[in-house]
mmCIF file of C-alpha atoms and ligand atoms in Angstrom:
data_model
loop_
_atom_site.group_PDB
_atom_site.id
_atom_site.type_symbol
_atom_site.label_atom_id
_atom_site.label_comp_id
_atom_site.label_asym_id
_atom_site.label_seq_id
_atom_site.Cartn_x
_atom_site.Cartn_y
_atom_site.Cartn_z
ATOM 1 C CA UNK D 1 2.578 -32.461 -15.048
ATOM 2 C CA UNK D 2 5.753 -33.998 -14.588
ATOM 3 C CA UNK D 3 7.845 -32.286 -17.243
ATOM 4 C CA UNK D 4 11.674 -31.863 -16.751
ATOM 5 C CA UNK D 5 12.860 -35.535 -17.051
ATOM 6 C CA UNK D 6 10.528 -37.084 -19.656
ATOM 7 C CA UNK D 7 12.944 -36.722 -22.155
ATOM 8 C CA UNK D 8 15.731 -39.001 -20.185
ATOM 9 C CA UNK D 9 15.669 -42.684 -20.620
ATOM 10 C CA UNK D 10 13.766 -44.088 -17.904
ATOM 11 C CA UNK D 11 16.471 -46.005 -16.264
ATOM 12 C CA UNK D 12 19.154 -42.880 -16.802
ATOM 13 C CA UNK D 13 21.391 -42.785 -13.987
ATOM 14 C CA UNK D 14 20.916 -39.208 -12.823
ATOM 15 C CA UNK D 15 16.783 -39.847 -13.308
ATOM 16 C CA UNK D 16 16.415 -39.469 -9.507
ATOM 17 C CA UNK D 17 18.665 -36.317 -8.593
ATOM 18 C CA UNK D 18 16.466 -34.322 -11.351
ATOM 19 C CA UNK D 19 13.597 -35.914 -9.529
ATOM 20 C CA UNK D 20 14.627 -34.846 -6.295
ATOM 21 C CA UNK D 21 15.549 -31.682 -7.260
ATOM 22 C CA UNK D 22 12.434 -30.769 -8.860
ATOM 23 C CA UNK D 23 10.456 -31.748 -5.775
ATOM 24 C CA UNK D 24 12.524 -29.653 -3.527
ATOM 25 C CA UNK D 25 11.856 -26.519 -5.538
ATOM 26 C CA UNK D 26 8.115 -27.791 -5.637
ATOM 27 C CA UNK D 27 8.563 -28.124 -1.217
ATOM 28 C CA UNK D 28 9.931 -24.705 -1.481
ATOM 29 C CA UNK D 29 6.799 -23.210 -3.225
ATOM 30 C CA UNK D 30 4.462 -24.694 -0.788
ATOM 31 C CA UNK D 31 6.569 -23.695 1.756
ATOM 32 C CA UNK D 32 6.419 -20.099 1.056
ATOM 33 C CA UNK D 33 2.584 -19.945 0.319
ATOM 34 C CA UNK D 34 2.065 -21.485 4.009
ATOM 35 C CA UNK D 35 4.159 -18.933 5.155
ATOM 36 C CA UNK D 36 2.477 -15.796 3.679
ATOM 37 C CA UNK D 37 -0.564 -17.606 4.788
ATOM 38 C CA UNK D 38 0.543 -17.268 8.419
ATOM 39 C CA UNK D 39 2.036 -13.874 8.173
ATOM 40 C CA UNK D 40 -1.388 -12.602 6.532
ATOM 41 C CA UNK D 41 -2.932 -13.158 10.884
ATOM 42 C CA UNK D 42 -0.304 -10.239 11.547
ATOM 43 C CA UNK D 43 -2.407 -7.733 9.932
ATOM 44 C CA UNK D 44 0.985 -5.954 10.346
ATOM 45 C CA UNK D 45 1.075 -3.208 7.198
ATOM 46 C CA UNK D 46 4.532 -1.757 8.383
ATOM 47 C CA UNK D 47 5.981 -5.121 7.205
ATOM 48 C CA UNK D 48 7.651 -5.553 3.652
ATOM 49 C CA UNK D 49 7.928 -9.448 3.001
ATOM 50 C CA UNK D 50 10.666 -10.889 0.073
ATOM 51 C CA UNK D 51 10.482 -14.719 -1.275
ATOM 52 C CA UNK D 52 13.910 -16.122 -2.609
ATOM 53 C CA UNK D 53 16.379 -12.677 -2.582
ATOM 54 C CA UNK D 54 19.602 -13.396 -4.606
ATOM 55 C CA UNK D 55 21.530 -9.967 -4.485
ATOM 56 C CA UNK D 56 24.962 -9.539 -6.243
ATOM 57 C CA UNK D 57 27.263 -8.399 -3.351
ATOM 58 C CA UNK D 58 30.994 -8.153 -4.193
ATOM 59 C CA UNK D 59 31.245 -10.355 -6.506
ATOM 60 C CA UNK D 60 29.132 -13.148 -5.478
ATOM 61 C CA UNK D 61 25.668 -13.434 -4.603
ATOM 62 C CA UNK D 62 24.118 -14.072 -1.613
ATOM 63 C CA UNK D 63 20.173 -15.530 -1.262
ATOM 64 C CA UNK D 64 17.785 -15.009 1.428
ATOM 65 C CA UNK D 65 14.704 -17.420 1.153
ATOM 66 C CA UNK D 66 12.218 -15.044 3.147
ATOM 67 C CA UNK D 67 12.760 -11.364 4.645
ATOM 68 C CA UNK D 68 10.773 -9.385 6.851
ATOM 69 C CA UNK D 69 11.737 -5.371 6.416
ATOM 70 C CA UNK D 70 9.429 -3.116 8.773
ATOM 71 C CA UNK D 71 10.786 -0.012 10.529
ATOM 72 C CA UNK D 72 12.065 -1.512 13.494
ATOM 73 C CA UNK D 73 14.087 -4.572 12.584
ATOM 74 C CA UNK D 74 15.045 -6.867 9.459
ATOM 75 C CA UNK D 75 13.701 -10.685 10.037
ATOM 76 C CA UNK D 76 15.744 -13.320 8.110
ATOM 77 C CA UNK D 77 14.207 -16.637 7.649
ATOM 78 C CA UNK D 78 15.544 -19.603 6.377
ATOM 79 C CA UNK D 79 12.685 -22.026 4.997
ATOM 80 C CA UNK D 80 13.114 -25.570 5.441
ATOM 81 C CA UNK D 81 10.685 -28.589 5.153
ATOM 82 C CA UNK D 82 12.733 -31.311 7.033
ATOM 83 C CA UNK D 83 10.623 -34.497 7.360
ATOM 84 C CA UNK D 84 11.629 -36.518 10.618
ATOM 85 C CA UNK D 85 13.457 -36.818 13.449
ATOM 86 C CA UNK D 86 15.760 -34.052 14.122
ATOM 87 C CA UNK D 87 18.526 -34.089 16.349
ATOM 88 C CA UNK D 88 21.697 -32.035 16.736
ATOM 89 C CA UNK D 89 25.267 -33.587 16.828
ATOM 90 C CA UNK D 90 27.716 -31.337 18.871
ATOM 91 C CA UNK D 91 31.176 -33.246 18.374
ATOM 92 C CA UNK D 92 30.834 -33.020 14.375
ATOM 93 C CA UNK D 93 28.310 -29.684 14.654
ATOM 94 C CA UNK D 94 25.871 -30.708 12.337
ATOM 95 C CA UNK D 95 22.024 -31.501 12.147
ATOM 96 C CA UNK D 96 20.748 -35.184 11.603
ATOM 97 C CA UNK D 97 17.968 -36.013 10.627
ATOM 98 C CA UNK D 98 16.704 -39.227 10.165
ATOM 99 C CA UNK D 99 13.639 -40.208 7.959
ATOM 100 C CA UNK D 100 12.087 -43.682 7.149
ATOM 101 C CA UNK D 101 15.100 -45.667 8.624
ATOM 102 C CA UNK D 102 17.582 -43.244 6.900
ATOM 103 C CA UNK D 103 20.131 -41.074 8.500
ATOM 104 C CA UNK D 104 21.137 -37.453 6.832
ATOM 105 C CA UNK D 105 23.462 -35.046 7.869
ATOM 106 C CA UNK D 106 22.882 -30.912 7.336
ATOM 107 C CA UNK D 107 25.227 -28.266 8.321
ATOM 108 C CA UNK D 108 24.726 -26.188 11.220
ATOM 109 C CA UNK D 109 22.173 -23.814 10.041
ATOM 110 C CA UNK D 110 22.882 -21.192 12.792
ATOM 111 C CA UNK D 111 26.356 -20.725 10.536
ATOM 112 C CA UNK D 112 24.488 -20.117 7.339
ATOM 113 C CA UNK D 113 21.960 -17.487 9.344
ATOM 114 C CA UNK D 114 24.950 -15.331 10.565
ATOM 115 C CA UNK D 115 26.440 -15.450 7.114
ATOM 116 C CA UNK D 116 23.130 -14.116 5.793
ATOM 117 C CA UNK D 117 22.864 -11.979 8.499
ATOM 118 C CA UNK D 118 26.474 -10.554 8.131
ATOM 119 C CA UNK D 119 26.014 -9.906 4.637
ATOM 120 C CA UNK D 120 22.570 -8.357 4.803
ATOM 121 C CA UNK D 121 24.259 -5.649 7.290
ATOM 122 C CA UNK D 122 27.143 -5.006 4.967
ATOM 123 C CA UNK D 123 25.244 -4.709 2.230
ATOM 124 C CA UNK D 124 22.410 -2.014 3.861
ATOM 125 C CA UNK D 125 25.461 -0.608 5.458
ATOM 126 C CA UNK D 126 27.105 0.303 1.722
ATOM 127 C CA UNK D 127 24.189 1.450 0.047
ATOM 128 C CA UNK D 128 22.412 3.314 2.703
ATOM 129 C CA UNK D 129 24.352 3.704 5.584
ATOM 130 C CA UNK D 130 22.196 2.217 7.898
ATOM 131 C CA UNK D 131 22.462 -0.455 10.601
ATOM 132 C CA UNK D 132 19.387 -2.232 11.760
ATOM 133 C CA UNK D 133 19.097 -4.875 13.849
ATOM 134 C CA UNK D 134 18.444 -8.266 12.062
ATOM 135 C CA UNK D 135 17.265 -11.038 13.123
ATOM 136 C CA UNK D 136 16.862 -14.543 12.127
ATOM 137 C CA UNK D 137 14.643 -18.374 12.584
ATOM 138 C CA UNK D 138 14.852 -20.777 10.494
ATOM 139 C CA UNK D 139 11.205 -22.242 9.723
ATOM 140 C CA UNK D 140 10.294 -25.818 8.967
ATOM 141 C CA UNK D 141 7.141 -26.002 7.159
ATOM 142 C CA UNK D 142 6.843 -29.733 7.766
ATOM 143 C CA UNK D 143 4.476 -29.972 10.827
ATOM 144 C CA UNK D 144 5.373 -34.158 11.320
ATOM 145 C CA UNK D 145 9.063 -32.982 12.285
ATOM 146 C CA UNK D 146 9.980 -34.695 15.765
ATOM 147 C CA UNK D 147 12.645 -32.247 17.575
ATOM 148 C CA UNK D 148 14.694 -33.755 20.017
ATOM 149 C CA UNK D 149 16.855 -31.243 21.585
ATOM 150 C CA UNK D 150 19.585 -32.250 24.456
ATOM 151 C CA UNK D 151 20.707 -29.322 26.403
ATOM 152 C CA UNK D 152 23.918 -28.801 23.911
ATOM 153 C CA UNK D 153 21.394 -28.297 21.160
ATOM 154 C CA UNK D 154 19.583 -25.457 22.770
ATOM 155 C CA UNK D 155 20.911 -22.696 21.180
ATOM 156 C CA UNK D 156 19.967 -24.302 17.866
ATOM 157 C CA UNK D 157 16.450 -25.369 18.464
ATOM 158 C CA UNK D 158 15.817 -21.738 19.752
ATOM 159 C CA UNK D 159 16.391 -20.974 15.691
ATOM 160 C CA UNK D 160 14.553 -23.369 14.585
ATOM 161 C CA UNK D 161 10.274 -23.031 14.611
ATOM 162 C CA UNK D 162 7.530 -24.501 13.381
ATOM 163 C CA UNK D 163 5.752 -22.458 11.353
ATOM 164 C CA UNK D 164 2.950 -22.265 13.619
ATOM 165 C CA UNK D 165 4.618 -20.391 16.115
ATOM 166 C CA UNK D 166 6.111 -17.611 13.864
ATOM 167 C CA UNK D 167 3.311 -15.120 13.872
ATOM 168 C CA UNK D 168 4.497 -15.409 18.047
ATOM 169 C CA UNK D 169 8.100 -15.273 17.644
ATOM 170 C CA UNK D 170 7.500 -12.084 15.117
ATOM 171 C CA UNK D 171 5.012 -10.531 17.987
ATOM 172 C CA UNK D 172 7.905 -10.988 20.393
ATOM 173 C CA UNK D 173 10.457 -9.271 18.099
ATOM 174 C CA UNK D 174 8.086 -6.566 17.867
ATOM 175 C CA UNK D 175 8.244 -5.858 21.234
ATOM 176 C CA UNK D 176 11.854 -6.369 21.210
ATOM 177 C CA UNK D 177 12.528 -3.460 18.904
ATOM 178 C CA UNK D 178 10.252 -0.698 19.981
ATOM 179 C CA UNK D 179 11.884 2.228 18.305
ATOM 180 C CA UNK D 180 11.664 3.286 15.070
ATOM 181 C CA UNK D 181 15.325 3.470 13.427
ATOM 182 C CA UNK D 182 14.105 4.190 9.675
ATOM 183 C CA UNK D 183 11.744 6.284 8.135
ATOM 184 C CA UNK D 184 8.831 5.140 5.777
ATOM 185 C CA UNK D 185 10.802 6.803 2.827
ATOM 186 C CA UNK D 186 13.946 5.069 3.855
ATOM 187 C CA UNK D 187 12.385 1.881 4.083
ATOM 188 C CA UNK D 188 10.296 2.173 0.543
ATOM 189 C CA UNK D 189 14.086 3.200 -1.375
ATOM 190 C CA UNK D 190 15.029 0.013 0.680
ATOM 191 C CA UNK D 191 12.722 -2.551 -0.707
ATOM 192 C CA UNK D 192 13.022 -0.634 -4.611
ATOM 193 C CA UNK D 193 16.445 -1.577 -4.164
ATOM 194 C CA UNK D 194 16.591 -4.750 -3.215
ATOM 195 C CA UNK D 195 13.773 -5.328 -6.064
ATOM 196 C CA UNK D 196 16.225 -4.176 -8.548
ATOM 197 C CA UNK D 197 18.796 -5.753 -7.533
ATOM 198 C CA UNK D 198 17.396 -9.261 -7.318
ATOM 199 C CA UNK D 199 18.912 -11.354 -9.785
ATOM 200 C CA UNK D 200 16.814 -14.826 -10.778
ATOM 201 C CA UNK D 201 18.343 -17.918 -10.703
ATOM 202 C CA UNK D 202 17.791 -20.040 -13.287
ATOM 203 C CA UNK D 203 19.883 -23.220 -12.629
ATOM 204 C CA UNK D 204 20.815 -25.227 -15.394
ATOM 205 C CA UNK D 205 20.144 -28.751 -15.049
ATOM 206 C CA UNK D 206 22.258 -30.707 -17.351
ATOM 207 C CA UNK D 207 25.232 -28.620 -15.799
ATOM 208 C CA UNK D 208 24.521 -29.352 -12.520
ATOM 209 C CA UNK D 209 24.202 -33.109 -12.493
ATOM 210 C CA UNK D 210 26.311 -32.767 -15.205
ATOM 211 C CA UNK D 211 24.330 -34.350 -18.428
ATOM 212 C CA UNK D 212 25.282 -34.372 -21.742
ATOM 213 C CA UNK D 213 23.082 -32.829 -24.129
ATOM 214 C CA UNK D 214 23.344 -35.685 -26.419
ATOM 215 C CA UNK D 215 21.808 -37.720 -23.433
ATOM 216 C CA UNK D 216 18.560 -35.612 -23.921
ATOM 217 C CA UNK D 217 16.234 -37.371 -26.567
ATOM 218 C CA UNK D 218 14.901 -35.112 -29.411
ATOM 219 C CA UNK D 219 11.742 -35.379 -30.871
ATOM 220 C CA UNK D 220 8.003 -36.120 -29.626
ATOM 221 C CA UNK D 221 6.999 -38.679 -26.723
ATOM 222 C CA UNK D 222 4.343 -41.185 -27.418
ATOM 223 C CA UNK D 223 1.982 -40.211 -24.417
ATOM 224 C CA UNK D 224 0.618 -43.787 -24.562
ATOM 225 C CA UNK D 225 4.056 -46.086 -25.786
ATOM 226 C CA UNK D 226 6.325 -43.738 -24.485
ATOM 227 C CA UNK D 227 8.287 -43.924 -28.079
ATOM 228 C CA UNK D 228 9.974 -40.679 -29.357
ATOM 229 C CA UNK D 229 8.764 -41.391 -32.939
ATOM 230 C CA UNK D 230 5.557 -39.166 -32.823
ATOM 231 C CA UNK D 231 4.890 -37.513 -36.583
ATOM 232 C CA UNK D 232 3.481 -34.555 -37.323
ATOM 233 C CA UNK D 233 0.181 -35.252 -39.351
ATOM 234 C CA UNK D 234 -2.876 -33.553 -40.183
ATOM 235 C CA UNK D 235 -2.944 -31.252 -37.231
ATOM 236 C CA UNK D 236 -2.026 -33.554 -34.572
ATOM 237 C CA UNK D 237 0.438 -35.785 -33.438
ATOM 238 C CA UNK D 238 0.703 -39.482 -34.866
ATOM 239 C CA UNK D 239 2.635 -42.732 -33.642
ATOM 240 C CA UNK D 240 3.566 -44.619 -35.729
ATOM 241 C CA UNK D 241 4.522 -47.390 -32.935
ATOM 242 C CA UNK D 242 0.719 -47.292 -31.430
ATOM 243 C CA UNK D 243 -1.190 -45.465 -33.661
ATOM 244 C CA UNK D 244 -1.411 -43.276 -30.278
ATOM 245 C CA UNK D 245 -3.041 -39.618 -31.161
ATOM 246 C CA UNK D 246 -2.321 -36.499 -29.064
ATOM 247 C CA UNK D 247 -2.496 -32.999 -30.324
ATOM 248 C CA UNK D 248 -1.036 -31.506 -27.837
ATOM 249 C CA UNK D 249 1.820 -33.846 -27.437
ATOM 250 C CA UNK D 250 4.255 -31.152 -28.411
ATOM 251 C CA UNK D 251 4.405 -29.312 -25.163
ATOM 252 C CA UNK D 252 5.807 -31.415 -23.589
ATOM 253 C CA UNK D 253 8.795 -31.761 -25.523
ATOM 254 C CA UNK D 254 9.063 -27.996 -25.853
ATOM 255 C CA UNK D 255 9.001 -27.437 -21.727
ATOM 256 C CA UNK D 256 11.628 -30.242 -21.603
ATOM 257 C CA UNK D 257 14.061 -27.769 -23.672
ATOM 258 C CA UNK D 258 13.261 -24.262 -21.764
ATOM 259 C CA UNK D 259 13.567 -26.154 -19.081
ATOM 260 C CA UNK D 260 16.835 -28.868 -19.728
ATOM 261 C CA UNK D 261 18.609 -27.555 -22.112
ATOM 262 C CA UNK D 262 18.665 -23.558 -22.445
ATOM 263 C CA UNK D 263 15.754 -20.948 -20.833
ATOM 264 C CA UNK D 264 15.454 -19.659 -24.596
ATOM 265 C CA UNK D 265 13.856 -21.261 -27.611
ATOM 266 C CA UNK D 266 13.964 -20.186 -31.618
ATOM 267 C CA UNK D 267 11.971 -21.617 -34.287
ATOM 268 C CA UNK D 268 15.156 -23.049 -35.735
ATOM 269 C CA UNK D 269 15.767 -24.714 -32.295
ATOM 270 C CA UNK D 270 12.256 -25.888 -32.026
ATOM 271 C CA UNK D 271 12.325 -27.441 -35.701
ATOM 272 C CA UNK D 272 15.778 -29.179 -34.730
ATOM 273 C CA UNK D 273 14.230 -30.093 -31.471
ATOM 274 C CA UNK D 274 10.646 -31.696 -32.739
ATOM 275 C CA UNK D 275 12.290 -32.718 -35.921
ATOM 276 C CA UNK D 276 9.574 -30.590 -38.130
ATOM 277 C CA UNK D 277 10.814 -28.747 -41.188
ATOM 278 C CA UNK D 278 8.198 -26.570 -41.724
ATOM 279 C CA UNK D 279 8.682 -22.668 -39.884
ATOM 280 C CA UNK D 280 5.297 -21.855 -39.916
ATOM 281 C CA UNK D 281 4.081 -25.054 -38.147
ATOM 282 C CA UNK D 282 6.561 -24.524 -35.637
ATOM 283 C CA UNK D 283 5.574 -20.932 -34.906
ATOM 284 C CA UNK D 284 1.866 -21.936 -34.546
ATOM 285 C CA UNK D 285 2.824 -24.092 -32.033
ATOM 286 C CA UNK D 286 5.242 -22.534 -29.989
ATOM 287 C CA UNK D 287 2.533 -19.339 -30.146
ATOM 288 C CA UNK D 288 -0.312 -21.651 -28.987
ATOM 289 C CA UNK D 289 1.540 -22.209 -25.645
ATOM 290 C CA UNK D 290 1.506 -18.196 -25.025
ATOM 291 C CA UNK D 291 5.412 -18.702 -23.696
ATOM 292 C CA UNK D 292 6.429 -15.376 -22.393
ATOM 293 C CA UNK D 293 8.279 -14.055 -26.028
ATOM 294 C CA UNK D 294 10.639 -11.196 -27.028
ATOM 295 C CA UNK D 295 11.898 -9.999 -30.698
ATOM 296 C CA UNK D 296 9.446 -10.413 -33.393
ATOM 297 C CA UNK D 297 9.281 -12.096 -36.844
ATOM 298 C CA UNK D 298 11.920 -14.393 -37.411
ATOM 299 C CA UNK D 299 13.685 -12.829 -34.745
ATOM 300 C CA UNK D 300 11.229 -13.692 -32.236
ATOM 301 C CA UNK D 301 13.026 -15.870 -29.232
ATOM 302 C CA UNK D 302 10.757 -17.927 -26.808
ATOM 303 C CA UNK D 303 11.191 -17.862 -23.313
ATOM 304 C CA UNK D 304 10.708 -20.208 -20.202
ATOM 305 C CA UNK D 305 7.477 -19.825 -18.477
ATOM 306 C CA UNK D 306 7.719 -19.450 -14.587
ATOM 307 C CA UNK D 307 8.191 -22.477 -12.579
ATOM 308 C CA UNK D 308 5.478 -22.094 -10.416
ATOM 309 C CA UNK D 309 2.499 -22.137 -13.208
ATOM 310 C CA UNK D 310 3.129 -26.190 -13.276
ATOM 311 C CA UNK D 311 3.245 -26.896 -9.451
ATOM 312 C CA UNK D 312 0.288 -26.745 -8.881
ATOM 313 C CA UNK D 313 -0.429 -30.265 -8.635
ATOM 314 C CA UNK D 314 0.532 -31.807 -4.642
ATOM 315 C CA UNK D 315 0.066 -34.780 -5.298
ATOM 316 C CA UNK D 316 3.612 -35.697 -5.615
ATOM 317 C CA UNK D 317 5.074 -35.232 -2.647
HETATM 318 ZN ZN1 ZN W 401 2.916 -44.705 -29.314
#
């Protein structure tokens, strides 16, 4: 389903960054299954694993895509799928990577970890009083990557694994950290916290690659002509254009505005949105999409469905 951008003329000018945005987050997903796949061989109960931490921590957030808790140590780790050569630059300390004929810089991700790993202490430190160590890798899940480490880069490519070998690294840290430094209890409060605390992210598009809303196309797409003309008629959608039908042709549109425009939805919205007049039409079909909703009657506000229920085509990338 490739939602998101249908509303957008096809030739708009920020087309691509929503494209290449929404297959990063789509990267990420896979990413993360692969890796709970691999931790599953631990058969390791003692540890606690967390996908995509954002916790509020004086004033700002900070994210964590993956952490290990167990008794013994914390295990940061940053998830990356980096296509291509890799190499590491000292004299401008950054990561290159280059990828069908095209260079691309990163930042040193060894900074990022010990930012991560700072903060992580701090904050354990101010709610429980507790100092553990942490460490960190980060983890390409892109098994094609080509490494090329000189001797400067050492200390980098140590970070850096392929996810194969992180069930190893993980054994080695276990034997690393042999004593216990928290209790069970300690570590359950631990991981309710940092569930409660987790704050989702829900980025708004349009902001970031900075959009206006009257660049987002209202009404119904033509599945076939592509028009935005689609009519409402005897229980399905009409084009006048084609003469295209498509019942469900609605959905579309509707996922394009949790999605672009605002994570919420109201009838009135919808109506503006589809350009229907009639309430009750509108209700049937935003309730015929079972959308996660909250309120009730004419109060009743419609909410974005997760992410992850429409990747799970991989085709695309
Ligand atoms: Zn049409």
């Amino acid at each position: 389903m490739n939602f998101i951008y249908t509303k957008f003329y096809q030739n708009h000018r920020k087309r691509q960054d929503i494209e290449k945005n929404l297959m990063w987050r789509k990267a990420g997903f896979y990413g993360e299954q692969n890796l709970d796949y691999h931790l599953s061989h631990l058969h390791d109960y003692s540890l606690t694993v967390f996908h995509n931490l954002r916790l509020p921590f004086r004033g700002h957030y900070f994210q964590i895509d993956t952490l290990i808790l167990s008794p013994f140590f914390a295990l940061i780790l940053e998830v990356k799928n980096i296509a291509g050569i890799l190499r590491f630059d000292p004299n401008y300390d950054q990561l290159i990577r280059e990828y069908s004929q095209k260079m691309e810089r990163f930042p040193n991700p060894l900074h990022q970890a010990s930012r991560q790993k700072h903060l992580l202490n701090q904050w354990l430190q101010k709610n429980f009083n507790l100092s553990i160590p942490i460490e960190f890798y980060i983890v390409n899940t892109n098994q094609a990557t080509i490494i090329e480490a000189s001797p400067e880069s050492k200390p980098i490519f140590n970070k850096i694994l392929h996810l194969e070998s992180l069930t190893e690294a993980i054994v080695l840290i276990q034997k690393k950290y042999g004593r216990s430094l928290i209790t069970e209890k300690q570590l359950r409060s631990i991981s309710e916290k940092l569930v409660k605390e987790h704050t989702k992210y829900f980025p708004n598009l349009l902001n970031i690659y900075k959009i206006p809303s009257s660049d987002i196309i209202r009404g119904v797409r033509c599945t076939s002509c592509l028009g935005f003309s689609m009519n409402r008629v005897y229980g399905t959608w009409l084009c006048p254009k084609c003469e295209a039908k498509d019942k469900m042709a609605h959905t579309q549109a509707i996922l394009d505005s949790l999605f672009l425009i605002s994570p919420t939805i109201t009838n009135k919205e919808c109506r503006d949105f589809l350009k229907i007049n009639s309430p009750t039409v509108v209700k049937n079909l935003l309730q015929s999409m079972n959308l996660p909703a909250s309120g009730s009657g004419k109060y009743t506000v419609y909410h974005r469905p997760p992410l992850e229920l429409f990747l799970t085509d991989r085709s695309n990338f």
